[in-house]
Amino acid sequence: MPSSRHASTPASTPPRPAGSTASRTGPGRGAAVGIAVVLVAQLMLALDTTIVNVALPRIGAGLDFTPAGLSWVLNAYTLAFGGLLLLGGRLGDAYGRLRVFEFGLGLFTAASLLGGLAQTPALLIVARAAQGTGAALAAPGVLALLTAGAGDQGARHRALALFSAVSIGGSTLGLVLGGLVTDYGSWRWTLFINVPIGLAVLLLAPRFVAKTPRRPGRFDTVGAVAATGAAVAVVWALIGAPDHGWTSARTIGALAVGAVLAAVLAVTERRVADPLLVPALLRSRRRLAGLAVTALVFGSQMSIFFLVVQYVQQALGFSPLRAGLAFLPMTLGIFAMSRITPRLLARFGQGPLLITGTLGLTASYLWLGNLGTSSGYAAAVFGPLLLNGVVAGLTFTPAASLVVGDVGPEHAGAASGLLQTTQQLGGAIGLAVIVSVYAAGAVPGAFVPGVRAAFTTAAALTVVACLVTAATTLAGRGSRRA
């Protein structure tokens, strides 16, 4: 692996190994099937971020969770996933992305089976942590495998659009699927459903997904420990901040530990030959802008997943299934735009699309801030969710393109891990801030008070994302390649 002090060569398509599927079935069909297989895996990982949410009340009743303990069904997954993504990306670069992808997906599938069979709260939480670990190992490989095999910039944009649509659309689709299996089956199927999908991907991936070359070197153990510890500490602080307070010893202490470990990581990565986080990746103003926009947009989107899910169930009386179906306009908007965004990106570039998208997201949050006790779904929820889906589909692809669009193949896994870590941390920070703002204006026994302030906060995040875009991508300043 080249030293981080030198710029890498432009991305190129890695050669397929002899006997690969492309040689037997034709490059077009083999590549298409390979992309589909990898995207199905990403869909499964995306579904798992939300599919359990609507089942939480039944999980709590079925396994006798305490209210505080029930939150760890979500938090255990978030901690492991967000904390290990950088490590997963570097392992893929060093040992082969397909190999690490398969290992992570296998662990995720086995943990899903274990969680579905769990008879105690402790076992379910352990299984969710193992799911998060498997997802962190597999997820960077998804994006790296998609982009590394793209033959040109247009193909890369299409791959990024599909990845973005599956990632965000899958999260909203998870609410629909979670409501369906919870209403008509058991909460256990929110976990069991991963098993047949995971096994199918594991059987098809070696046949249709091209292997990438291994780039071995001395593994950055100190960097791996520091990066993982920093991410875990920050996520730990943020997920507990709304309950324990931003000035509590728990929150401040965890953030301080995260800051110290981040400083250790920064010093280490400048000194080792094969760093976990390649410093050259952070020397580009455009890439830093893409990471900032990604964090702000993902953080703002958590307002919808947190507030609208509760609103349609508590204020409108929707069942879990109807609550999931309420998000279909958002899902359909995202998937529809995934077909259009690559062409728009090729014609207009990242800046105009990001500005349009972030302004549209701002409008959707301000619209949702008008929710009231007498509001109906058609008048107050359908429109802003549809708008949000369309403009979100316009936003995620150019933001991802800024981060991974010009990264050389030897750093594709590291860049993918960095992008997805930013998504996770941005989501955790955004959720913590929005929950705190909502709680400050909440009234016991009533859901609506506090909603306007929370959605205004989400709108403020996307306004900042718009300003970052305008200041960076439209300034026409060059960037260094990583």
Short mmCIF file of C-alpha atoms in Angstrom, two decimals:
data_model
loop_
_atom_site.label_atom_id
_atom_site.label_comp_id
_atom_site.label_asym_id
_atom_site.label_seq_id
_atom_site.Cartn_x
_atom_site.Cartn_y
_atom_site.Cartn_z
CA MET A 1 0.00 0.00 0.00
CA PRO A 2 1.45 3.40 -0.93
CA SER A 3 2.44 5.82 1.78
CA SER A 4 -0.28 8.29 2.76
CA ARG A 5 2.10 11.16 1.99
CA HIS A 6 1.80 10.57 -1.73
CA ALA A 7 -1.22 11.12 -3.95
CA SER A 8 -2.70 8.02 -5.47
CA THR A 9 -3.36 7.36 -9.08
CA PRO A 10 -6.81 8.01 -10.53
CA ALA A 11 -9.45 5.33 -10.02
CA SER A 12 -9.40 2.56 -12.54
CA THR A 13 -11.31 -0.63 -13.01
CA PRO A 14 -9.51 -3.52 -11.30
CA PRO A 15 -8.97 -6.61 -13.44
CA ARG A 16 -11.30 -9.50 -12.89
CA PRO A 17 -9.65 -12.72 -11.80
CA ALA A 18 -9.43 -15.52 -14.28
CA GLY A 19 -12.59 -17.56 -14.40
CA SER A 20 -14.78 -14.78 -13.10
CA THR A 21 -18.42 -14.60 -14.02
CA ALA A 22 -17.83 -11.88 -16.54
CA SER A 23 -15.85 -14.27 -18.69
CA ARG A 24 -18.55 -16.91 -18.63
CA THR A 25 -21.75 -14.88 -18.92
CA GLY A 26 -20.56 -11.72 -20.60
CA PRO A 27 -19.36 -8.56 -18.90
CA GLY A 28 -22.69 -6.77 -19.09
CA ARG A 29 -24.75 -9.45 -17.44
CA GLY A 30 -22.07 -10.44 -14.93
CA ALA A 31 -21.48 -6.85 -13.83
CA ALA A 32 -25.22 -6.16 -13.54
CA VAL A 33 -25.82 -9.24 -11.41
CA GLY A 34 -22.81 -8.39 -9.24
CA ILE A 35 -24.12 -4.87 -8.64
CA ALA A 36 -27.55 -6.27 -7.79
CA VAL A 37 -26.07 -8.75 -5.31
CA VAL A 38 -24.06 -6.06 -3.53
CA LEU A 39 -27.03 -3.67 -3.44
CA VAL A 40 -29.26 -6.35 -1.93
CA ALA A 41 -26.73 -6.67 0.87
CA GLN A 42 -26.77 -2.90 1.35
CA LEU A 43 -30.57 -2.94 1.39
CA MET A 44 -30.49 -5.52 4.18
CA LEU A 45 -28.07 -3.41 6.22
CA ALA A 46 -30.16 -0.28 5.62
CA LEU A 47 -33.40 -2.03 6.56
CA ASP A 48 -31.91 -3.08 9.86
CA THR A 49 -31.39 0.50 10.99
CA THR A 50 -35.16 1.01 11.23
CA ILE A 51 -37.00 -2.30 10.86
CA VAL A 52 -36.79 -2.96 14.60
CA ASN A 53 -38.06 0.51 15.58
CA VAL A 54 -41.78 -0.07 15.16
CA ALA A 55 -41.46 -3.45 16.92
CA LEU A 56 -39.89 -2.02 20.09
CA PRO A 57 -43.12 -1.99 22.18
CA ARG A 58 -43.72 -5.70 21.45
CA ILE A 59 -40.06 -6.57 22.02
CA GLY A 60 -40.24 -4.83 25.39
CA ALA A 61 -43.38 -6.73 26.39
CA GLY A 62 -42.18 -10.06 25.01
CA LEU A 63 -38.80 -10.10 26.80
CA ASP A 64 -39.69 -7.97 29.85
CA PHE A 65 -37.29 -5.15 29.04
CA THR A 66 -37.06 -2.16 31.34
CA PRO A 67 -37.71 1.18 29.55
CA ALA A 68 -34.02 2.10 29.80
CA GLY A 69 -32.91 -1.36 28.73
CA LEU A 70 -35.15 -1.32 25.65
CA SER A 71 -33.23 1.61 24.18
CA TRP A 72 -30.18 -0.65 23.95
CA VAL A 73 -31.89 -2.76 21.31
CA LEU A 74 -31.17 0.22 19.04
CA ASN A 75 -28.09 1.63 20.76
CA ALA A 76 -26.07 -1.61 20.76
CA TYR A 77 -26.36 -1.77 16.97
CA THR A 78 -25.56 1.94 16.55
CA LEU A 79 -22.49 1.80 18.79
CA ALA A 80 -20.93 -1.20 17.08
CA PHE A 81 -21.81 -0.05 13.56
CA GLY A 82 -20.64 3.54 13.98
CA GLY A 83 -17.57 2.62 16.01
CA LEU A 84 -16.12 -0.01 13.68
CA LEU A 85 -16.78 1.43 10.21
CA LEU A 86 -13.31 2.95 9.76
CA LEU A 87 -11.75 -0.34 10.80
CA GLY A 88 -13.99 -2.22 8.37
CA GLY A 89 -12.94 0.03 5.50
CA ARG A 90 -9.23 -0.41 6.17
CA LEU A 91 -9.55 -4.19 6.60
CA GLY A 92 -11.20 -4.34 3.19
CA ASP A 93 -8.33 -2.43 1.58
CA ALA A 94 -5.72 -4.64 3.27
CA TYR A 95 -7.26 -8.11 2.98
CA GLY A 96 -9.59 -7.82 -0.02
CA ARG A 97 -12.97 -6.11 -0.01
CA LEU A 98 -14.96 -9.13 -1.11
CA ARG A 99 -13.41 -11.32 1.58
CA VAL A 100 -14.09 -8.83 4.39
CA PHE A 101 -17.55 -8.09 2.95
CA GLU A 102 -18.42 -11.81 3.04
CA PHE A 103 -17.08 -12.23 6.57
CA GLY A 104 -19.03 -9.23 7.85
CA LEU A 105 -22.21 -10.30 6.10
CA GLY A 106 -21.86 -13.82 7.51
CA LEU A 107 -21.50 -12.43 11.03
CA PHE A 108 -24.50 -10.13 10.47
CA THR A 109 -26.64 -13.05 9.22
CA ALA A 110 -25.68 -15.34 12.11
CA ALA A 111 -26.32 -12.56 14.64
CA SER A 112 -29.75 -11.94 13.09
CA LEU A 113 -30.65 -15.59 13.66
CA LEU A 114 -29.35 -15.41 17.24
CA GLY A 115 -31.35 -12.25 17.92
CA GLY A 116 -34.54 -13.75 16.53
CA LEU A 117 -34.14 -16.74 18.83
CA ALA A 118 -33.25 -14.65 21.91
CA GLN A 119 -35.17 -15.43 25.08
CA THR A 120 -33.57 -12.84 27.35
CA PRO A 121 -32.88 -9.10 27.04
CA ALA A 122 -29.13 -9.63 27.44
CA LEU A 123 -28.94 -12.12 24.56
CA LEU A 124 -30.87 -9.83 22.23
CA ILE A 125 -28.59 -6.88 23.04
CA VAL A 126 -25.48 -9.04 22.42
CA ALA A 127 -26.96 -10.16 19.11
CA ARG A 128 -27.67 -6.56 18.08
CA ALA A 129 -24.08 -5.57 18.91
CA ALA A 130 -22.85 -8.50 16.81
CA GLN A 131 -25.14 -7.36 13.96
CA GLY A 132 -23.61 -3.89 14.16
CA THR A 133 -20.11 -5.38 14.06
CA GLY A 134 -20.93 -7.44 10.99
CA ALA A 135 -22.54 -4.43 9.30
CA ALA A 136 -19.46 -2.29 10.00
CA LEU A 137 -17.23 -4.87 8.31
CA ALA A 138 -19.53 -5.37 5.32
CA ALA A 139 -20.81 -1.84 4.64
CA PRO A 140 -17.56 -0.15 3.47
CA GLY A 141 -17.06 -3.02 1.05
CA VAL A 142 -20.46 -2.38 -0.54
CA LEU A 143 -19.63 1.14 -1.68
CA ALA A 144 -16.01 0.28 -2.53
CA LEU A 145 -17.04 -2.71 -4.65
CA LEU A 146 -19.62 -0.60 -6.48
CA THR A 147 -17.35 2.34 -7.24
CA ALA A 148 -14.11 0.44 -7.87
CA GLY A 149 -15.73 -1.47 -10.73
CA ALA A 150 -17.16 1.64 -12.42
CA GLY A 151 -15.60 2.11 -15.83
CA ASP A 152 -16.04 5.90 -16.04
CA GLN A 153 -17.37 8.89 -14.11
CA GLY A 154 -20.90 8.38 -15.38
CA ALA A 155 -20.92 4.77 -14.21
CA ARG A 156 -19.57 5.87 -10.84
CA HIS A 157 -22.34 8.46 -10.48
CA ARG A 158 -24.96 5.82 -11.32
CA ALA A 159 -23.46 3.46 -8.74
CA LEU A 160 -23.47 6.22 -6.11
CA ALA A 161 -27.10 7.07 -6.95
CA LEU A 162 -28.15 3.46 -6.52
CA PHE A 163 -26.20 3.18 -3.28
CA SER A 164 -27.78 6.38 -1.91
CA ALA A 165 -31.28 5.32 -2.94
CA VAL A 166 -30.91 1.89 -1.35
CA SER A 167 -29.33 3.30 1.82
CA ILE A 168 -31.89 6.01 2.53
CA GLY A 169 -34.88 4.41 0.82
CA GLY A 170 -34.09 1.15 2.61
CA SER A 171 -34.26 2.88 5.96
CA THR A 172 -37.77 4.15 5.25
CA LEU A 173 -38.76 0.83 3.69
CA GLY A 174 -37.64 -0.81 6.93
CA LEU A 175 -40.46 0.97 8.74
CA VAL A 176 -42.99 -0.50 6.30
CA LEU A 177 -41.57 -4.00 6.51
CA GLY A 178 -41.17 -3.78 10.28
CA GLY A 179 -44.81 -2.78 10.68
CA LEU A 180 -45.95 -5.56 8.34
CA VAL A 181 -44.15 -8.43 10.06
CA THR A 182 -44.90 -7.06 13.52
CA ASP A 183 -48.63 -6.68 12.84
CA TYR A 184 -49.12 -10.01 11.06
CA GLY A 185 -46.40 -12.15 12.54
CA SER A 186 -43.94 -11.60 15.38
CA TRP A 187 -41.29 -9.05 16.24
CA ARG A 188 -38.79 -11.90 15.84
CA TRP A 189 -39.27 -11.74 12.07
CA THR A 190 -37.74 -8.26 12.02
CA LEU A 191 -34.50 -10.20 12.64
CA PHE A 192 -35.25 -13.56 10.99
CA ILE A 193 -35.94 -11.84 7.66
CA ASN A 194 -32.21 -11.13 7.31
CA VAL A 195 -31.26 -14.81 7.35
CA PRO A 196 -32.51 -15.98 3.92
CA ILE A 197 -31.39 -12.71 2.30
CA GLY A 198 -27.95 -12.95 3.84
CA LEU A 199 -27.51 -16.59 2.83
CA ALA A 200 -28.55 -15.82 -0.75
CA VAL A 201 -26.03 -12.97 -1.02
CA LEU A 202 -23.28 -15.13 0.48
CA LEU A 203 -23.95 -17.83 -2.12
CA LEU A 204 -24.06 -15.43 -5.08
CA ALA A 205 -21.30 -12.97 -4.18
CA PRO A 206 -18.31 -15.27 -4.91
CA ARG A 207 -19.78 -16.07 -8.32
CA PHE A 208 -20.82 -12.63 -9.55
CA VAL A 209 -18.76 -10.05 -7.60
CA ALA A 210 -15.18 -9.51 -8.74
CA LYS A 211 -12.45 -9.82 -6.15
CA THR A 212 -10.23 -6.82 -5.53
CA PRO A 213 -6.48 -7.16 -5.01
CA ARG A 214 -5.16 -7.30 -1.48
CA ARG A 215 -2.91 -4.43 -0.47
CA PRO A 216 -1.16 -5.81 2.59
CA GLY A 217 1.05 -3.76 4.85
CA ARG A 218 1.73 -3.33 8.53
CA PHE A 219 -1.63 -3.01 10.18
CA ASP A 220 -2.18 0.24 12.09
CA THR A 221 -3.17 -1.25 15.45
CA VAL A 222 -2.91 2.01 17.42
CA GLY A 223 -4.96 3.83 14.80
CA ALA A 224 -7.59 1.08 14.81
CA VAL A 225 -7.97 1.19 18.59
CA ALA A 226 -8.00 4.99 18.68
CA ALA A 227 -10.51 5.38 15.81
CA THR A 228 -12.85 2.73 17.18
CA GLY A 229 -12.62 4.05 20.73
CA ALA A 230 -13.18 7.65 19.64
CA ALA A 231 -16.24 6.79 17.56
CA VAL A 232 -17.73 4.58 20.29
CA ALA A 233 -17.13 7.24 22.96
CA VAL A 234 -18.74 10.00 20.89
CA VAL A 235 -21.77 7.89 19.94
CA TRP A 236 -22.11 6.72 23.56
CA ALA A 237 -22.16 10.34 24.73
CA LEU A 238 -24.64 11.48 22.10
CA ILE A 239 -27.20 8.71 22.45
CA GLY A 240 -27.35 9.34 26.20
CA ALA A 241 -27.25 13.15 26.12
CA PRO A 242 -31.04 13.67 25.79
CA ASP A 243 -31.68 11.52 28.89
CA HIS A 244 -28.64 12.40 31.04
CA GLY A 245 -28.14 16.01 29.95
CA TRP A 246 -25.48 17.71 27.85
CA THR A 247 -23.61 18.91 30.94
CA SER A 248 -23.71 15.61 32.83
CA ALA A 249 -20.48 13.91 33.85
CA ARG A 250 -21.39 10.97 31.60
CA THR A 251 -21.78 13.11 28.49
CA ILE A 252 -18.80 15.41 29.07
CA GLY A 253 -16.57 12.54 30.14
CA ALA A 254 -17.38 10.43 27.08
CA LEU A 255 -16.89 13.38 24.73
CA ALA A 256 -13.55 14.14 26.40
CA VAL A 257 -12.42 10.53 25.94
CA GLY A 258 -13.49 10.70 22.31
CA ALA A 259 -11.54 13.94 21.78
CA VAL A 260 -8.38 12.49 23.35
CA LEU A 261 -8.58 9.35 21.24
CA ALA A 262 -9.23 11.44 18.11
CA ALA A 263 -6.07 13.42 18.90
CA VAL A 264 -4.14 10.17 19.32
CA LEU A 265 -5.50 9.03 15.96
CA ALA A 266 -4.46 12.28 14.25
CA VAL A 267 -0.90 12.05 15.56
CA THR A 268 -0.61 8.34 14.76
CA GLU A 269 -1.89 8.60 11.21
CA ARG A 270 0.81 11.12 10.28
CA ARG A 271 3.59 8.81 11.43
CA VAL A 272 2.71 5.31 10.20
CA ALA A 273 3.32 4.02 6.69
CA ASP A 274 -0.06 2.29 6.35
CA PRO A 275 -2.56 4.44 8.28
CA LEU A 276 -6.10 3.42 9.11
CA LEU A 277 -7.38 6.88 8.13
CA VAL A 278 -5.35 8.20 5.21
CA PRO A 279 -4.48 11.86 5.98
CA ALA A 280 -4.51 12.71 2.26
CA LEU A 281 -8.26 12.02 2.26
CA LEU A 282 -8.77 15.03 4.52
CA ARG A 283 -6.64 17.49 2.56
CA SER A 284 -9.31 18.22 -0.03
CA ARG A 285 -11.66 21.13 0.71
CA ARG A 286 -14.31 19.59 -1.50
CA ARG A 287 -14.11 16.24 0.28
CA LEU A 288 -14.35 17.94 3.67
CA ALA A 289 -17.37 19.87 2.39
CA GLY A 290 -18.95 16.61 1.24
CA LEU A 291 -18.40 15.07 4.68
CA ALA A 292 -19.86 18.13 6.43
CA VAL A 293 -22.93 18.17 4.17
CA THR A 294 -23.39 14.42 4.67
CA ALA A 295 -23.28 14.77 8.47
CA LEU A 296 -25.68 17.74 8.50
CA VAL A 297 -28.19 16.15 6.12
CA PHE A 298 -28.19 12.77 7.87
CA GLY A 299 -28.55 14.53 11.21
CA SER A 300 -31.51 16.53 9.97
CA GLN A 301 -33.22 13.46 8.52
CA MET A 302 -33.34 11.88 11.97
CA SER A 303 -36.06 14.40 12.85
CA ILE A 304 -38.39 12.59 10.48
CA PHE A 305 -37.58 9.10 11.68
CA PHE A 306 -37.91 10.15 15.32
CA LEU A 307 -40.86 12.56 15.23
CA VAL A 308 -43.08 11.54 12.31
CA VAL A 309 -43.10 7.86 13.34
CA GLN A 310 -44.41 8.88 16.75
CA TYR A 311 -46.80 11.50 15.40
CA VAL A 312 -48.69 9.17 13.06
CA GLN A 313 -49.05 6.55 15.81
CA GLN A 314 -49.75 8.74 18.83
CA ALA A 315 -51.61 11.70 17.29
CA LEU A 316 -53.23 10.01 14.28
CA GLY A 317 -53.69 6.56 15.83
CA PHE A 318 -51.94 4.61 13.07
CA SER A 319 -51.02 0.95 13.62
CA PRO A 320 -47.36 -0.07 13.16
CA LEU A 321 -48.11 -1.18 9.58
CA ARG A 322 -49.96 2.02 8.67
CA ALA A 323 -47.15 4.03 10.28
CA GLY A 324 -44.67 2.29 8.01
CA LEU A 325 -46.85 2.78 4.94
CA ALA A 326 -47.08 6.48 5.78
CA PHE A 327 -43.43 6.77 4.71
CA LEU A 328 -43.99 5.37 1.21
CA PRO A 329 -44.10 8.85 -0.42
CA MET A 330 -40.62 9.52 0.93
CA THR A 331 -39.32 6.13 -0.18
CA LEU A 332 -40.80 6.43 -3.67
CA GLY A 333 -39.42 9.95 -4.06
CA ILE A 334 -35.90 8.78 -3.20
CA PHE A 335 -35.99 5.80 -5.55
CA ALA A 336 -37.48 7.87 -8.39
CA MET A 337 -34.74 10.47 -8.11
CA SER A 338 -32.03 7.79 -8.13
CA ARG A 339 -32.83 7.31 -11.84
CA ILE A 340 -32.56 11.00 -12.64
CA THR A 341 -29.82 12.33 -10.38
CA PRO A 342 -26.82 10.83 -12.26
CA ARG A 343 -27.85 12.66 -15.45
CA LEU A 344 -28.42 15.89 -13.54
CA LEU A 345 -25.07 15.46 -11.81
CA ALA A 346 -23.27 15.01 -15.13
CA ARG A 347 -24.91 18.13 -16.52
CA PHE A 348 -24.88 20.56 -13.59
CA GLY A 349 -22.25 19.26 -11.15
CA GLN A 350 -22.43 18.75 -7.41
CA GLY A 351 -22.88 22.36 -6.24
CA PRO A 352 -26.20 23.29 -7.88
CA LEU A 353 -27.76 19.93 -6.98
CA LEU A 354 -26.67 20.18 -3.35
CA ILE A 355 -27.93 23.74 -3.00
CA THR A 356 -31.29 22.82 -4.54
CA GLY A 357 -31.53 19.68 -2.44
CA THR A 358 -30.64 21.26 0.89
CA LEU A 359 -33.04 24.15 0.31
CA GLY A 360 -35.77 21.64 -0.53
CA LEU A 361 -35.02 19.69 2.66
CA THR A 362 -35.26 22.94 4.63
CA ALA A 363 -38.70 23.60 3.15
CA SER A 364 -39.89 20.07 4.02
CA TYR A 365 -38.85 20.46 7.68
CA LEU A 366 -40.50 23.87 8.01
CA TRP A 367 -43.65 22.36 6.48
CA LEU A 368 -43.61 19.51 9.00
CA GLY A 369 -43.18 22.04 11.80
CA ASN A 370 -46.86 22.95 11.32
CA LEU A 371 -48.07 19.55 12.58
CA GLY A 372 -50.87 19.92 15.10
CA THR A 373 -53.42 17.85 16.97
CA SER A 374 -56.05 18.49 14.30
CA SER A 375 -53.76 17.91 11.31
CA GLY A 376 -54.56 15.02 8.99
CA TYR A 377 -52.13 12.77 7.17
CA ALA A 378 -53.04 13.91 3.65
CA ALA A 379 -52.81 17.61 4.46
CA ALA A 380 -49.85 17.72 6.85
CA VAL A 381 -47.66 14.63 6.33
CA PHE A 382 -47.99 13.31 2.77
CA GLY A 383 -46.78 16.48 1.02
CA PRO A 384 -43.67 17.20 3.10
CA LEU A 385 -42.62 13.53 3.07
CA LEU A 386 -42.91 13.40 -0.72
CA LEU A 387 -40.95 16.64 -1.06
CA ASN A 388 -38.35 15.37 1.38
CA GLY A 389 -37.88 12.12 -0.55
CA VAL A 390 -37.45 13.89 -3.90
CA VAL A 391 -34.91 16.43 -2.67
CA ALA A 392 -33.10 13.89 -0.47
CA GLY A 393 -32.64 11.77 -3.59
CA LEU A 394 -31.18 14.87 -5.22
CA THR A 395 -28.77 15.49 -2.33
CA PHE A 396 -27.13 12.26 -1.22
CA THR A 397 -25.53 11.27 -4.52
CA PRO A 398 -23.61 14.53 -5.13
CA ALA A 399 -22.54 14.63 -1.46
CA ALA A 400 -21.19 11.07 -1.71
CA SER A 401 -19.55 11.96 -5.03
CA LEU A 402 -17.61 14.75 -3.34
CA VAL A 403 -16.27 12.27 -0.79
CA VAL A 404 -15.42 9.21 -2.90
CA GLY A 405 -15.63 10.47 -6.47
CA ASP A 406 -11.91 10.94 -7.12
CA VAL A 407 -10.40 8.45 -4.69
CA GLY A 408 -7.88 5.96 -6.05
CA PRO A 409 -8.74 2.26 -5.83
CA GLU A 410 -6.19 1.56 -3.09
CA HIS A 411 -8.04 3.94 -0.74
CA ALA A 412 -11.63 3.17 -1.81
CA GLY A 413 -12.40 1.15 1.32
CA ALA A 414 -10.96 3.79 3.65
CA ALA A 415 -12.93 6.55 1.91
CA SER A 416 -16.11 4.48 2.02
CA GLY A 417 -15.61 3.81 5.72
CA LEU A 418 -15.02 7.51 6.32
CA LEU A 419 -18.21 8.46 4.45
CA GLN A 420 -20.34 5.95 6.32
CA THR A 421 -18.79 6.82 9.69
CA THR A 422 -19.74 10.44 8.97
CA GLN A 423 -23.28 9.31 8.18
CA GLN A 424 -23.53 7.41 11.47
CA LEU A 425 -21.99 10.14 13.61
CA GLY A 426 -23.99 12.83 11.82
CA GLY A 427 -27.18 10.88 12.46
CA ALA A 428 -26.29 10.34 16.13
CA ILE A 429 -25.42 14.01 16.66
CA GLY A 430 -28.51 15.21 14.81
CA LEU A 431 -30.80 12.87 16.74
CA ALA A 432 -29.31 13.90 20.09
CA VAL A 433 -29.72 17.60 19.30
CA ILE A 434 -33.25 17.24 17.92
CA VAL A 435 -34.42 15.07 20.83
CA SER A 436 -33.00 17.60 23.29
CA VAL A 437 -34.73 20.50 21.55
CA TYR A 438 -38.00 18.57 21.38
CA ALA A 439 -37.80 17.57 25.05
CA ALA A 440 -37.21 21.19 26.10
CA GLY A 441 -40.59 22.19 24.66
CA ALA A 442 -42.50 18.98 25.35
CA VAL A 443 -45.54 18.76 27.60
CA PRO A 444 -46.12 15.49 29.53
CA GLY A 445 -48.91 13.48 27.93
CA ALA A 446 -48.97 15.50 24.71
CA PHE A 447 -46.85 14.84 21.63
CA VAL A 448 -47.24 17.97 19.51
CA PRO A 449 -45.64 20.61 21.82
CA GLY A 450 -41.97 20.83 20.92
CA VAL A 451 -42.45 19.63 17.33
CA ARG A 452 -42.07 23.05 15.70
CA ALA A 453 -38.81 23.79 17.53
CA ALA A 454 -37.42 20.35 16.66
CA PHE A 455 -38.18 20.66 12.95
CA THR A 456 -36.87 24.24 12.92
CA THR A 457 -33.61 22.83 14.29
CA ALA A 458 -33.54 20.28 11.48
CA ALA A 459 -34.10 23.10 8.98
CA ALA A 460 -31.21 25.04 10.51
CA LEU A 461 -28.90 22.06 9.90
CA THR A 462 -29.75 21.96 6.20
CA VAL A 463 -29.35 25.72 5.88
CA VAL A 464 -25.81 25.31 7.20
CA ALA A 465 -25.28 22.47 4.69
CA CYS A 466 -26.41 24.80 1.91
CA LEU A 467 -23.99 27.51 3.04
CA VAL A 468 -21.10 25.03 3.22
CA THR A 469 -21.90 23.92 -0.32
CA ALA A 470 -22.08 27.46 -1.64
CA ALA A 471 -18.82 28.43 0.04
CA THR A 472 -16.90 25.41 -1.24
CA THR A 473 -18.24 23.70 -4.35
CA LEU A 474 -19.25 26.87 -6.18
CA ALA A 475 -15.99 28.64 -5.39
CA GLY A 476 -14.28 26.60 -8.09
CA ARG A 477 -11.33 25.74 -5.91
CA GLY A 478 -9.36 22.67 -6.78
CA SER A 479 -8.81 19.71 -4.57
CA ARG A 480 -6.03 17.25 -4.13
CA ARG A 481 -6.63 13.69 -5.00
CA ALA A 482 -6.33 11.03 -2.35
#
